[in-house]
Amino acid sequence: MSLIEKVVLTDSIVYDFLMSLERLNNNEKFRSAYDKPGIKNKFYPSPELVAWINETLQELPEDIKELMDKYFHWETSFGLCLALNIVRHDIKSVEEFINFIRNMSEKELLQHFICSGFGPIIEKDEKVESFEKLIEELIDDQEKMLMFISKNLLFPVEQKAVVLEFFSDPSKAKQDYLYLLEWYYEHIFKPIEDKVKKSNQNYLRFLEGYLNDYGEEYLKKLVLSQEFAMKAEKIVLGVSYFYGLSSLSSINDDMVMSINGYDRIHKAAEKKDDTLSCVSLLFKSLGNEIRIQILKAAVKEKIDVSDLGRTLKLSNSEISHHIWYLIESDLIKIEKADKRLMVSSDVNTIKASVEKALEKLINTLG
C-alpha cells in the first residue's frame, strides 16, 4: 500500500479545542517559529488570530491561567497527550471528549501524562511489566515515585513538581483537568466553535488538493518521519486554525498522526528551491554545539532520544528543538524500535549534505 493510500483526513473539532489552549498558553513560542530560516518575511502570524489571543488572555481568570499553565505548559503539554485517542475512539465533539475523560480512571490518565513528549526513560535492565502496573507501584510507593520522577522524566524541575502533585492526589489531577476543559469550552471556545469548524473545512480542502497535486513528496513533509509512515497502517492528517507553522504529531505502532497549522500546510507545498534558505538552515544546524553532540552520538549507533536528552541534560522541548533542525537538514533519521524513538546518522550522509550545500552556496555567489 502506498503512503497516500494510508491517509485519512480528520475534521474533529476536539483537536483545535485542545490546541487553542496550547496556543493561548504558549503564544510567544508559536510566534517565534516565524523567525526561523526560510520562513522569516515569507510567512506571518494571522492578524485575526493574534487579536483573538490578546483579547482572550485578558478575559481569563487567574485560576484558569494557572490550570492552563499546568496542563498545557510548553515543556509537558499534558493536556494534549490523549490526541491519538480522539481518532482511535472516533471522538467528534468536545462534549464527547470531556465525557471520555470523565469515564477514564485516574490511573489511566496519569499513565498518559507521564508518557507526554518522548515518554519516560526506561533502562534496559529495568523490569516494567506494563505502564498500568508501573502507575500502581508509583502511587503505592512514595519513595519509588520520587526516584522515578527525578530519574526517569525529561522535564524541568518545576514540571517534575507538577507530576509529583498529580501522583500525590490523582483524583484532584483529574478533576482539575476536567474543570479546565469544561470552563474553557463553555466560556471561551463554544462561541467561536462554528467559525473554527467552517475555516478548518476550507483548509482541509487545501490539504486534500496539495496531496492530490504533489502526492507522497508533500505528505513526507507533514509527517514526523517517513520510516514511521511506511510502517503505520494509517496516516491521520488534519488542520488547525490555531497552530500556524506548527503541528501536533503523535505516533503509535499502527498509526501516525499530524494536525497541521494553516501556514504549515502551505509551506509544505513549497518547492525546495530557495537555495540560501536551505544552506542557512543546514549551517545553522551544524553551528550549534549541542546538535554536533547529537550527531556524534547518532553516528556511533542508533540512540534513544530520551537517553540523549538525559545525557545532554536537555528537557523534552529542548531535545525536540534540536532534533527538528537536524531532521529538516536531512542530517539524521528518526524511527521507532521497541516503543522507543531512535535517531541515527552516518558520516557519508552528513558529508554529502555539507558538500551539496557548499556547492549551492558557491554557485549562488558565482
Tab-separated table of C-alpha atoms in Angstrom:
chain	number	residue	atom	x	y	z
A	1	MET	CA	0.000	0.000	0.000
A	2	SER	CA	1.341	3.435	-0.928
A	3	LEU	CA	1.660	6.189	1.689
A	4	ILE	CA	-1.127	8.202	0.052
A	5	GLU	CA	-3.492	5.228	0.269
A	6	LYS	CA	-2.972	5.179	4.040
A	7	VAL	CA	-4.081	8.795	4.519
A	8	VAL	CA	-7.260	9.514	6.475
A	9	LEU	CA	-8.388	13.129	6.921
A	10	THR	CA	-9.906	14.079	10.261
A	11	ASP	CA	-12.191	17.046	10.884
A	12	SER	CA	-12.706	16.508	14.627
A	13	ILE	CA	-13.031	19.887	16.320
A	14	VAL	CA	-11.590	18.377	19.507
A	15	TYR	CA	-8.054	18.846	18.217
A	16	ASP	CA	-8.469	22.589	17.841
A	17	PHE	CA	-10.272	22.789	21.167
A	18	LEU	CA	-7.145	21.414	22.869
A	19	MET	CA	-4.684	23.119	20.534
A	20	SER	CA	-6.263	26.518	21.203
A	21	LEU	CA	-5.440	26.065	24.898
A	22	GLU	CA	-1.866	25.194	23.956
A	23	ARG	CA	-1.629	28.273	21.717
A	24	LEU	CA	-3.017	30.615	24.364
A	25	ASN	CA	-0.582	29.414	26.989
A	26	ASN	CA	2.477	29.414	24.705
A	27	ASN	CA	1.777	32.112	22.151
A	28	GLU	CA	5.306	33.507	22.083
A	29	LYS	CA	6.746	30.050	21.351
A	30	PHE	CA	4.406	29.654	18.383
A	31	ARG	CA	5.180	33.161	17.164
A	32	SER	CA	8.951	32.514	17.255
A	33	ALA	CA	8.501	29.805	14.585
A	34	TYR	CA	8.088	32.661	12.102
A	35	ASP	CA	11.675	33.794	12.772
A	36	LYS	CA	13.298	30.573	11.551
A	37	PRO	CA	15.474	30.480	8.399
A	38	GLY	CA	13.454	30.221	5.202
A	39	ILE	CA	10.312	31.453	6.952
A	40	LYS	CA	11.044	34.966	8.179
A	41	ASN	CA	9.498	37.606	5.902
A	42	LYS	CA	7.673	34.887	3.931
A	43	PHE	CA	5.017	33.820	6.431
A	44	TYR	CA	3.342	35.915	9.112
A	45	PRO	CA	1.031	35.111	12.054
A	46	SER	CA	-2.660	35.607	11.292
A	47	PRO	CA	-3.684	39.122	12.483
A	48	GLU	CA	-7.161	37.799	13.289
A	49	LEU	CA	-5.725	35.012	15.440
A	50	VAL	CA	-3.286	37.377	17.168
A	51	ALA	CA	-6.156	39.722	18.059
A	52	TRP	CA	-8.216	36.818	19.451
A	53	ILE	CA	-5.303	35.622	21.576
A	54	ASN	CA	-4.668	39.076	23.043
A	55	GLU	CA	-8.352	39.644	23.833
A	56	THR	CA	-8.885	36.166	25.288
A	57	LEU	CA	-5.848	36.302	27.570
A	58	GLN	CA	-7.264	39.467	29.125
A	59	GLU	CA	-10.587	37.728	29.806
A	60	LEU	CA	-9.225	34.629	31.537
A	61	PRO	CA	-9.476	34.404	35.351
A	62	GLU	CA	-6.221	33.737	37.206
A	63	ASP	CA	-7.254	30.247	38.318
A	64	ILE	CA	-7.869	29.241	34.692
A	65	LYS	CA	-4.495	30.676	33.626
A	66	GLU	CA	-2.820	28.651	36.375
A	67	LEU	CA	-4.529	25.440	35.234
A	68	MET	CA	-3.673	26.182	31.611
A	69	ASP	CA	-0.018	26.512	32.551
A	70	LYS	CA	-0.193	23.249	34.492
A	71	TYR	CA	-1.821	21.154	31.762
A	72	PHE	CA	-0.625	22.961	28.625
A	73	HIS	CA	2.892	24.007	29.572
A	74	TRP	CA	5.319	24.035	26.649
A	75	GLU	CA	7.634	21.504	28.300
A	76	THR	CA	4.981	18.886	29.046
A	77	SER	CA	1.672	19.503	27.218
A	78	PHE	CA	-0.146	17.009	29.449
A	79	GLY	CA	-3.457	18.219	28.076
A	80	LEU	CA	-2.551	17.101	24.541
A	81	CYS	CA	-1.267	13.635	25.396
A	82	LEU	CA	-4.631	11.996	24.604
A	83	ALA	CA	-4.585	13.179	20.979
A	84	LEU	CA	-4.396	9.693	19.433
A	85	ASN	CA	-7.469	8.643	21.426
A	86	ILE	CA	-9.549	11.194	19.514
A	87	VAL	CA	-9.002	9.225	16.305
A	88	ARG	CA	-8.916	5.803	17.873
A	89	HIS	CA	-12.313	6.324	19.539
A	90	ASP	CA	-13.737	8.494	16.750
A	91	ILE	CA	-14.439	11.408	19.108
A	92	LYS	CA	-16.086	14.194	17.106
A	93	SER	CA	-17.315	16.714	19.680
A	94	VAL	CA	-15.879	18.453	22.714
A	95	GLU	CA	-18.710	17.118	24.864
A	96	GLU	CA	-17.792	13.557	23.814
A	97	PHE	CA	-14.148	14.181	24.689
A	98	ILE	CA	-14.968	15.588	28.127
A	99	ASN	CA	-17.163	12.546	28.832
A	100	PHE	CA	-14.336	10.310	27.610
A	101	ILE	CA	-12.017	11.877	30.203
A	102	ARG	CA	-14.722	11.717	32.884
A	103	ASN	CA	-15.088	7.960	32.341
A	104	MET	CA	-11.335	7.354	32.313
A	105	SER	CA	-9.722	6.071	35.502
A	106	GLU	CA	-7.337	8.338	37.338
A	107	LYS	CA	-4.517	5.826	36.906
A	108	GLU	CA	-5.017	5.657	33.155
A	109	LEU	CA	-4.940	9.449	32.930
A	110	LEU	CA	-1.673	9.529	34.913
A	111	GLN	CA	-0.251	6.952	32.517
A	112	HIS	CA	-0.950	9.287	29.599
A	113	PHE	CA	0.543	12.233	31.482
A	114	ILE	CA	3.914	10.583	32.206
A	115	CYS	CA	4.170	9.442	28.567
A	116	SER	CA	3.943	13.041	27.362
A	117	GLY	CA	6.687	14.113	24.957
A	118	PHE	CA	9.272	11.382	24.398
A	119	GLY	CA	7.987	9.440	27.377
A	120	PRO	CA	9.907	8.279	30.446
A	121	ILE	CA	13.397	6.825	30.272
A	122	ILE	CA	13.182	3.089	30.896
A	123	GLU	CA	16.562	1.435	31.347
A	124	LYS	CA	17.178	-1.877	29.604
A	125	ASP	CA	17.691	-3.592	32.947
A	126	GLU	CA	14.546	-2.088	34.493
A	127	LYS	CA	11.667	-4.556	34.622
A	128	VAL	CA	8.433	-2.829	33.636
A	129	GLU	CA	5.594	-5.301	33.031
A	130	SER	CA	3.249	-2.545	31.846
A	131	PHE	CA	2.698	1.151	32.391
A	132	GLU	CA	-0.571	0.332	34.182
A	133	LYS	CA	1.344	-1.760	36.725
A	134	LEU	CA	4.043	0.906	36.992
A	135	ILE	CA	1.499	3.612	37.850
A	136	GLU	CA	0.041	1.456	40.628
A	137	GLU	CA	3.505	0.849	42.060
A	138	LEU	CA	4.394	4.539	41.973
A	139	ILE	CA	1.153	5.549	43.705
A	140	ASP	CA	1.648	2.903	46.410
A	141	ASP	CA	5.359	3.556	46.991
A	142	GLN	CA	6.227	7.215	47.582
A	143	GLU	CA	9.990	6.616	47.642
A	144	LYS	CA	9.859	4.794	44.307
A	145	MET	CA	7.629	7.538	42.922
A	146	LEU	CA	10.129	10.253	43.906
A	147	MET	CA	13.022	8.296	42.385
A	148	PHE	CA	11.114	7.676	39.149
A	149	ILE	CA	10.082	11.324	38.717
A	150	SER	CA	13.609	12.531	39.459
A	151	LYS	CA	15.474	9.992	37.331
A	152	ASN	CA	13.174	8.904	34.506
A	153	LEU	CA	11.324	12.016	33.304
A	154	LEU	CA	12.800	14.547	30.861
A	155	PHE	CA	11.049	17.501	32.488
A	156	PRO	CA	12.467	20.625	34.143
A	157	VAL	CA	12.359	20.676	37.943
A	158	GLU	CA	9.204	22.812	38.018
A	159	GLN	CA	7.316	20.347	35.830
A	160	LYS	CA	8.552	17.359	37.820
A	161	ALA	CA	6.963	19.063	40.812
A	162	VAL	CA	3.662	19.136	38.900
A	163	VAL	CA	3.933	15.382	38.228
A	164	LEU	CA	4.607	14.813	41.922
A	165	GLU	CA	1.445	16.779	42.681
A	166	PHE	CA	-0.514	14.590	40.229
A	167	PHE	CA	0.680	11.371	41.884
A	168	SER	CA	0.085	12.714	45.378
A	169	ASP	CA	-3.582	13.304	44.553
A	170	PRO	CA	-4.663	11.571	41.296
A	171	SER	CA	-8.303	12.453	41.881
A	172	LYS	CA	-7.543	16.172	42.065
A	173	ALA	CA	-5.336	15.916	38.940
A	174	LYS	CA	-8.282	14.525	37.004
A	175	GLN	CA	-10.879	16.903	38.434
A	176	ASP	CA	-8.727	19.980	37.783
A	177	TYR	CA	-8.201	18.912	34.175
A	178	LEU	CA	-11.936	18.366	33.712
A	179	TYR	CA	-12.759	21.702	35.325
A	180	LEU	CA	-10.366	23.497	32.974
A	181	LEU	CA	-11.834	21.795	29.895
A	182	GLU	CA	-15.448	22.407	30.926
A	183	TRP	CA	-14.952	26.059	31.905
A	184	TYR	CA	-12.896	26.876	28.821
A	185	TYR	CA	-15.348	25.235	26.441
A	186	GLU	CA	-18.383	26.982	27.897
A	187	HIS	CA	-16.880	30.466	28.251
A	188	ILE	CA	-14.244	30.727	25.502
A	189	PHE	CA	-14.332	28.073	22.798
A	190	LYS	CA	-18.040	27.436	22.303
A	191	PRO	CA	-18.751	30.967	20.938
A	192	ILE	CA	-16.125	30.525	18.179
A	193	GLU	CA	-16.582	26.806	17.539
A	194	ASP	CA	-18.715	27.075	14.388
A	195	LYS	CA	-16.381	29.682	12.893
A	196	VAL	CA	-13.344	27.463	13.504
A	197	LYS	CA	-15.131	24.419	12.043
A	198	LYS	CA	-16.012	26.322	8.871
A	199	SER	CA	-12.474	27.650	8.484
A	200	ASN	CA	-10.994	24.193	9.019
A	201	GLN	CA	-13.250	22.696	6.345
A	202	ASN	CA	-11.822	25.187	3.843
A	203	TYR	CA	-8.269	24.301	4.796
A	204	LEU	CA	-8.965	20.586	4.667
A	205	ARG	CA	-9.787	21.189	1.005
A	206	PHE	CA	-6.405	22.933	0.591
A	207	LEU	CA	-4.720	19.950	2.257
A	208	GLU	CA	-6.554	17.462	0.056
A	209	GLY	CA	-5.680	19.484	-3.033
A	210	TYR	CA	-1.984	19.569	-2.164
A	211	LEU	CA	-1.998	15.818	-1.540
A	212	ASN	CA	-3.608	15.256	-4.946
A	213	ASP	CA	-1.181	17.626	-6.704
A	214	TYR	CA	2.106	16.713	-5.007
A	215	GLY	CA	1.485	13.218	-3.641
A	216	GLU	CA	3.955	11.463	-1.379
A	217	GLU	CA	6.624	14.181	-1.552
A	218	TYR	CA	4.155	16.592	0.043
A	219	LEU	CA	2.969	14.017	2.578
A	220	LYS	CA	6.537	13.300	3.719
A	221	LYS	CA	6.931	16.951	4.701
A	222	LEU	CA	3.936	16.770	7.016
A	223	VAL	CA	4.769	13.625	8.986
A	224	LEU	CA	7.463	13.408	11.637
A	225	SER	CA	9.266	10.516	9.965
A	226	GLN	CA	8.989	8.710	6.656
A	227	GLU	CA	10.007	5.479	8.424
A	228	PHE	CA	7.065	5.807	10.829
A	229	ALA	CA	4.684	6.470	7.964
A	230	MET	CA	5.867	3.463	5.972
A	231	LYS	CA	5.296	1.084	8.911
A	232	ALA	CA	1.967	2.565	10.004
A	233	GLU	CA	-1.386	1.164	8.887
A	234	LYS	CA	-2.994	4.600	8.963
A	235	ILE	CA	-1.752	8.191	8.495
A	236	VAL	CA	-4.171	10.657	10.048
A	237	LEU	CA	-3.943	14.259	8.822
A	238	GLY	CA	-5.863	17.304	9.972
A	239	VAL	CA	-5.711	21.087	10.103
A	240	SER	CA	-5.601	23.631	12.920
A	241	TYR	CA	-6.793	27.227	12.992
A	242	PHE	CA	-4.519	27.897	15.978
A	243	TYR	CA	-1.174	26.264	15.138
A	244	GLY	CA	0.238	28.477	12.366
A	245	LEU	CA	3.551	26.972	11.235
A	246	SER	CA	3.492	24.231	13.848
A	247	SER	CA	1.979	20.768	14.025
A	248	LEU	CA	0.757	18.325	16.629
A	249	SER	CA	2.380	14.990	15.842
A	250	SER	CA	1.839	11.676	17.562
A	251	ILE	CA	2.712	8.099	16.712
A	252	ASN	CA	1.738	4.608	17.737
A	253	ASP	CA	2.667	1.174	16.445
A	254	ASP	CA	-0.114	1.272	13.861
A	255	MET	CA	-0.825	4.969	13.394
A	256	VAL	CA	0.876	8.261	12.545
A	257	MET	CA	-0.987	11.499	13.220
A	258	SER	CA	-0.174	15.057	12.168
A	259	ILE	CA	-2.512	18.009	12.770
A	260	ASN	CA	-1.043	20.986	10.930
A	261	GLY	CA	-1.413	24.724	11.236
A	262	TYR	CA	-2.647	26.583	8.158
A	263	ASP	CA	0.747	28.095	7.319
A	264	ARG	CA	2.460	24.724	7.630
A	265	ILE	CA	0.045	23.306	5.064
A	266	HIS	CA	1.077	25.977	2.559
A	267	LYS	CA	4.774	25.872	3.442
A	268	ALA	CA	4.970	22.115	2.813
A	269	ALA	CA	3.750	22.751	-0.736
A	270	GLU	CA	6.748	24.977	-1.488
A	271	LYS	CA	9.491	23.530	-3.621
A	272	LYS	CA	12.934	23.457	-2.003
A	273	ASP	CA	14.389	25.934	-4.452
A	274	ASP	CA	15.259	28.703	-2.009
A	275	THR	CA	18.979	27.929	-2.074
A	276	LEU	CA	20.089	30.422	0.538
A	277	SER	CA	17.403	29.327	2.995
A	278	CYS	CA	18.379	25.664	2.643
A	279	VAL	CA	22.066	26.458	3.047
A	280	SER	CA	21.353	28.727	6.004
A	281	LEU	CA	19.304	26.040	7.734
A	282	LEU	CA	21.987	23.382	7.299
A	283	PHE	CA	24.814	25.546	8.607
A	284	LYS	CA	22.659	26.751	11.477
A	285	SER	CA	22.066	23.099	12.313
A	286	LEU	CA	25.797	22.416	12.289
A	287	GLY	CA	26.716	25.648	14.050
A	288	ASN	CA	25.404	24.518	17.407
A	289	GLU	CA	27.482	22.567	19.923
A	290	ILE	CA	24.554	20.510	21.235
A	291	ARG	CA	23.477	19.478	17.737
A	292	ILE	CA	27.059	18.426	16.970
A	293	GLN	CA	26.984	16.254	20.108
A	294	ILE	CA	23.707	14.698	18.947
A	295	LEU	CA	25.230	13.958	15.536
A	296	LYS	CA	28.341	12.402	17.107
A	297	ALA	CA	26.168	10.112	19.215
A	298	ALA	CA	23.856	9.238	16.286
A	299	VAL	CA	26.784	8.381	14.004
A	300	LYS	CA	28.158	5.859	16.507
A	301	GLU	CA	24.878	3.953	16.937
A	302	LYS	CA	21.119	4.227	16.894
A	303	ILE	CA	20.336	6.020	20.112
A	304	ASP	CA	17.170	6.549	22.143
A	305	VAL	CA	16.039	10.200	22.047
A	306	SER	CA	15.205	10.043	25.772
A	307	ASP	CA	18.707	8.768	26.550
A	308	LEU	CA	20.138	11.635	24.509
A	309	GLY	CA	18.063	14.114	26.471
A	310	ARG	CA	19.292	12.759	29.785
A	311	THR	CA	22.947	12.549	28.673
A	312	LEU	CA	22.927	16.110	27.365
A	313	LYS	CA	20.759	17.356	30.269
A	314	LEU	CA	18.004	18.557	27.918
A	315	SER	CA	14.272	18.737	28.549
A	316	ASN	CA	11.600	17.390	26.187
A	317	SER	CA	11.170	20.709	24.393
A	318	GLU	CA	14.926	21.345	24.121
A	319	ILE	CA	15.748	17.967	22.583
A	320	SER	CA	12.724	18.342	20.241
A	321	HIS	CA	14.042	21.723	19.087
A	322	HIS	CA	17.474	20.337	18.188
A	323	ILE	CA	16.100	17.169	16.591
A	324	TRP	CA	13.819	19.342	14.400
A	325	TYR	CA	16.803	21.226	12.950
A	326	LEU	CA	18.709	18.025	12.191
A	327	ILE	CA	15.727	16.315	10.553
A	328	GLU	CA	14.889	19.382	8.457
A	329	SER	CA	18.513	19.493	7.284
A	330	ASP	CA	18.448	15.781	6.333
A	331	LEU	CA	21.283	15.070	8.770
A	332	ILE	CA	19.580	12.407	10.888
A	333	LYS	CA	16.814	9.840	10.623
A	334	ILE	CA	14.290	9.065	13.343
A	335	GLU	CA	12.486	5.749	13.743
A	336	LYS	CA	10.654	3.689	16.351
A	337	ALA	CA	12.034	0.478	17.811
A	338	ASP	CA	10.604	-1.405	20.808
A	339	LYS	CA	8.365	1.565	21.597
A	340	ARG	CA	11.386	3.879	21.713
A	341	LEU	CA	12.167	6.797	19.415
A	342	MET	CA	15.625	6.266	17.953
A	343	VAL	CA	17.829	8.632	15.938
A	344	SER	CA	20.693	7.649	13.676
A	345	SER	CA	23.035	9.133	11.099
A	346	ASP	CA	26.206	8.316	9.218
A	347	VAL	CA	29.277	10.254	8.160
A	348	ASN	CA	28.588	9.834	4.434
A	349	THR	CA	25.105	11.388	4.770
A	350	ILE	CA	26.480	14.366	6.679
A	351	LYS	CA	29.355	14.778	4.226
A	352	ALA	CA	27.031	14.653	1.214
A	353	SER	CA	24.671	17.226	2.746
A	354	VAL	CA	27.505	19.636	3.540
A	355	GLU	CA	29.130	19.252	0.099
A	356	LYS	CA	25.771	19.829	-1.595
A	357	ALA	CA	25.150	22.950	0.495
A	358	LEU	CA	28.629	24.325	-0.243
A	359	GLU	CA	28.144	23.737	-3.965
A	360	LYS	CA	24.820	25.587	-3.868
A	361	LEU	CA	26.381	28.460	-1.950
A	362	ILE	CA	29.321	28.777	-4.351
A	363	ASN	CA	27.014	28.664	-7.379
A	364	THR	CA	24.886	31.396	-5.836
A	365	LEU	CA	27.922	33.601	-5.214
A	366	GLY	CA	29.257	32.967	-8.700
